């Protein structure tokens, strides 16, 4: 994937470090604060801005790709979206039927499936176009 123009590597590295650092800090600090406290809510929302920055970088990088690469990424996102809907729908129905363990199936655990779904879609789509 060759990007002809876009943000510098330094900006990319900075935003990625800020994103990961702010998320790690929020995960470490928020559980130690009282549930529903304004401080906890504020700290939980801090990673949103760096996340938007990283998504902006990714979106800009995809805009620089050729037509085939764009199509592959779009189809991978389509597959990831479908798998995400299926997962959330299934978990929602299971939650009505059984008591799901919050230590395994809460939002803070399930979100990690979403990037995995994208990479599954990417592998499937690249295999189809090769």
CSV table of C-alpha atoms in Angstrom, one decimal, residues 40-116:
chain,number,residue,atom,x,y,z
A,40,UNK,CA,-14.8,8.8,35.5
A,41,UNK,CA,-17.0,9.9,32.6
A,42,UNK,CA,-14.5,12.6,31.5
A,43,UNK,CA,-11.5,10.2,31.6
A,44,UNK,CA,-13.5,7.5,29.8
A,45,UNK,CA,-14.2,10.0,27.0
A,46,UNK,CA,-10.6,11.3,26.6
A,47,UNK,CA,-9.6,8.5,24.1
A,48,UNK,CA,-12.4,9.5,21.7
A,49,UNK,CA,-10.4,12.4,20.2
A,50,UNK,CA,-7.3,10.4,19.4
A,51,UNK,CA,-9.6,7.6,18.1
A,52,UNK,CA,-11.1,10.1,15.7
A,53,UNK,CA,-7.6,11.2,14.6
A,54,UNK,CA,-6.6,7.6,13.9
A,55,UNK,CA,-9.8,7.0,12.0
A,56,UNK,CA,-9.1,10.1,10.0
A,57,UNK,CA,-5.6,8.8,9.1
A,58,UNK,CA,-7.0,5.5,8.0
A,59,UNK,CA,-9.7,7.1,5.9
A,60,UNK,CA,-7.1,9.4,4.3
A,61,UNK,CA,-4.8,6.4,3.5
A,62,UNK,CA,-7.7,4.5,1.9
A,63,UNK,CA,-8.5,7.6,-0.3
A,64,UNK,CA,-5.0,7.4,-1.7
A,65,UNK,CA,-5.3,3.8,-2.8
A,66,UNK,CA,-6.1,2.6,-6.3
A,67,UNK,CA,-9.6,1.4,-7.3
A,68,UNK,CA,-8.9,-2.3,-6.6
A,69,UNK,CA,-7.4,-1.7,-3.1
A,70,UNK,CA,-10.4,0.6,-2.2
A,71,UNK,CA,-12.8,-2.1,-3.3
A,72,UNK,CA,-11.1,-4.7,-1.3
A,73,UNK,CA,-11.2,-2.5,1.9
A,74,UNK,CA,-14.8,-1.6,1.3
A,75,UNK,CA,-15.8,-5.2,0.9
A,76,UNK,CA,-13.8,-6.1,4.0
A,77,UNK,CA,-15.7,-3.4,5.9
A,78,UNK,CA,-18.9,-4.8,4.6
A,79,UNK,CA,-18.1,-8.3,5.9
A,80,UNK,CA,-16.9,-6.9,9.2
A,81,UNK,CA,-20.1,-4.9,9.6
A,82,UNK,CA,-22.3,-8.0,8.8
A,83,UNK,CA,-20.3,-10.1,11.3
A,84,UNK,CA,-20.6,-7.3,13.9
A,85,UNK,CA,-24.4,-7.1,13.5
A,86,UNK,CA,-24.6,-10.9,13.7
A,87,UNK,CA,-22.5,-11.0,16.9
A,88,UNK,CA,-24.3,-8.2,18.7
A,89,UNK,CA,-27.7,-9.5,17.7
A,90,UNK,CA,-26.8,-13.0,18.9
A,91,UNK,CA,-25.4,-11.7,22.2
A,92,UNK,CA,-28.5,-9.6,22.7
A,93,UNK,CA,-30.8,-12.6,22.3
A,94,UNK,CA,-28.6,-14.9,24.4
A,95,UNK,CA,-28.6,-12.2,27.1
A,96,UNK,CA,-32.4,-12.6,27.2
A,97,UNK,CA,-32.1,-16.4,27.5
A,98,UNK,CA,-29.1,-16.9,29.8
A,99,UNK,CA,-27.0,-14.9,32.2
A,100,UNK,CA,-23.8,-13.9,30.3
A,101,UNK,CA,-20.7,-13.4,32.2
A,102,UNK,CA,-19.9,-9.7,32.2
A,103,UNK,CA,-16.2,-10.5,32.6
A,104,UNK,CA,-16.2,-12.2,29.2
A,105,UNK,CA,-19.0,-10.6,27.2
A,106,UNK,CA,-19.2,-6.9,28.2
A,107,UNK,CA,-18.6,-4.1,25.6
A,108,UNK,CA,-15.1,-3.7,26.8
A,109,UNK,CA,-14.4,-7.3,25.7
A,110,UNK,CA,-16.6,-7.6,22.6
A,111,UNK,CA,-15.2,-4.6,20.8
A,112,UNK,CA,-11.9,-6.4,20.3
A,113,UNK,CA,-13.8,-8.8,17.9
A,114,UNK,CA,-14.5,-5.9,15.5
A,115,UNK,CA,-10.9,-5.4,14.2
A,116,UNK,CA,-10.6,-9.2,13.9
